[in-house]
Short mmCIF file of C-alpha atoms in Angstrom, two decimals:
data_model
loop_
_atom_site.label_atom_id
_atom_site.label_comp_id
_atom_site.label_asym_id
_atom_site.label_seq_id
_atom_site.Cartn_x
_atom_site.Cartn_y
_atom_site.Cartn_z
CA MET A 229 0.00 0.00 0.00
CA ASN A 230 1.08 3.51 -0.71
CA THR A 231 2.16 5.42 2.42
CA ASP A 232 0.64 8.66 1.10
CA TYR A 233 -2.48 7.65 3.03
CA LEU A 234 -0.45 8.21 6.22
CA GLN A 235 0.66 11.76 5.37
CA TYR A 236 -1.47 13.37 8.12
CA SER A 237 -0.76 10.68 10.71
CA PRO A 238 2.25 10.41 13.02
CA PHE A 239 3.37 7.21 11.25
CA ASP A 240 5.82 6.87 8.36
CA SER A 241 4.92 3.25 7.60
CA TYR A 242 2.16 0.76 8.28
CA MET A 243 4.32 -1.31 10.68
CA ILE A 244 3.30 0.23 14.04
CA PRO A 245 -0.40 0.73 13.16
CA GLY A 246 -0.45 -2.83 11.80
CA ILE A 247 0.97 -4.28 15.01
CA ILE A 248 -1.51 -2.30 17.10
CA LEU A 249 -4.37 -3.36 14.82
CA PHE A 250 -3.33 -7.01 15.04
CA ILE A 251 -3.24 -6.95 18.85
CA VAL A 252 -6.29 -4.77 19.54
CA ASN A 253 -8.65 -5.96 16.81
CA GLY A 254 -7.17 -9.39 16.14
CA VAL A 255 -5.81 -11.07 19.25
CA MET A 256 -8.33 -9.45 21.58
CA ASN A 257 -11.21 -10.63 19.37
CA VAL A 258 -9.94 -14.20 19.62
CA ILE A 259 -9.65 -13.90 23.40
CA ALA A 260 -13.20 -12.48 23.67
CA THR A 261 -14.52 -15.28 21.46
CA ILE A 262 -12.86 -17.94 23.62
CA PHE A 263 -14.38 -16.44 26.76
CA ILE A 264 -17.83 -16.30 25.14
CA LEU A 265 -17.64 -19.88 23.86
CA ARG A 266 -16.59 -21.07 27.32
CA LYS A 267 -19.56 -19.15 28.76
CA ASN A 268 -17.27 -17.15 31.03
CA ARG A 269 -19.04 -14.08 32.35
CA LEU A 270 -16.13 -11.88 31.25
CA GLY A 271 -16.91 -12.75 27.63
CA SER A 272 -19.76 -10.27 27.39
CA LEU A 273 -17.64 -7.49 28.88
CA LEU A 274 -14.81 -8.31 26.48
CA ALA A 275 -17.25 -8.16 23.54
CA ILE A 276 -18.44 -4.72 24.67
CA LEU A 277 -14.84 -3.58 25.15
CA GLN A 278 -13.89 -4.94 21.74
CA GLY A 279 -16.75 -3.04 20.10
CA MET A 280 -15.71 0.16 21.84
CA LEU A 281 -12.08 -0.34 20.81
CA LEU A 282 -13.07 -0.98 17.20
CA CYS A 283 -15.26 2.14 17.06
CA GLY A 284 -12.51 4.15 18.74
CA TRP A 285 -9.93 2.77 16.32
CA ILE A 286 -12.02 3.82 13.33
CA GLY A 287 -12.69 7.26 14.82
CA ILE A 288 -9.00 7.89 15.45
CA GLN A 289 -8.10 6.52 12.02
CA VAL A 290 -10.56 8.85 10.29
CA LEU A 291 -9.13 11.82 12.21
CA MET A 292 -5.54 10.85 11.39
CA VAL A 293 -5.89 10.08 7.68
CA LYS A 294 -8.60 12.69 6.99
CA ASP A 295 -10.67 10.24 4.95
CA PHE A 296 -14.00 8.49 5.47
CA ASN A 297 -15.26 5.72 3.22
CA LEU A 298 -17.64 2.77 3.11
CA LEU A 299 -15.18 0.45 4.87
CA HIS A 300 -15.13 2.82 7.84
CA VAL A 301 -18.93 2.73 7.97
CA SER A 302 -18.99 -1.06 7.86
CA MET A 303 -16.37 -1.37 10.61
CA LEU A 304 -18.28 1.10 12.79
CA LEU A 305 -21.42 -1.00 12.31
CA ILE A 306 -19.51 -4.13 13.30
CA GLY A 307 -18.24 -2.33 16.40
CA PHE A 308 -21.79 -1.36 17.34
CA ILE A 309 -22.91 -4.96 16.76
CA PHE A 310 -20.18 -6.14 19.17
CA ILE A 311 -21.39 -3.65 21.78
CA ILE A 312 -25.05 -4.60 21.35
CA GLY A 313 -24.22 -8.32 21.29
CA GLY A 314 -22.14 -7.99 24.43
CA CYS A 315 -24.96 -6.11 26.16
CA ILE A 316 -27.43 -8.79 25.15
CA LEU A 317 -25.13 -11.50 26.50
CA ARG A 318 -24.54 -9.54 29.68
CA PHE A 319 -28.02 -8.36 30.56
CA TYR A 320 -30.53 -10.58 28.78
CA LYS A 321 -29.19 -14.08 29.10
CA ASN A 322 -31.31 -16.59 30.97
#
């Protein structure tokens, strides 16, 4: 990918944002999923946290790169789905 997209951000390459993205939106999603599948009560909180982190990530990304497109909208929707799903698991489970 062309690094011109990063011209307004504090990064010169995609290395650091990629590592952060992998940990925050990759590894943490796997951990939340494991907790949910094991029916651990922290799973719902992790899902809510993951949704908030994803929405925050997209918000910060939009501010840094000064661009907003359909992929940002879809990722924000997924973040909201995580938050709603986590709330449902947390407050409405039998």
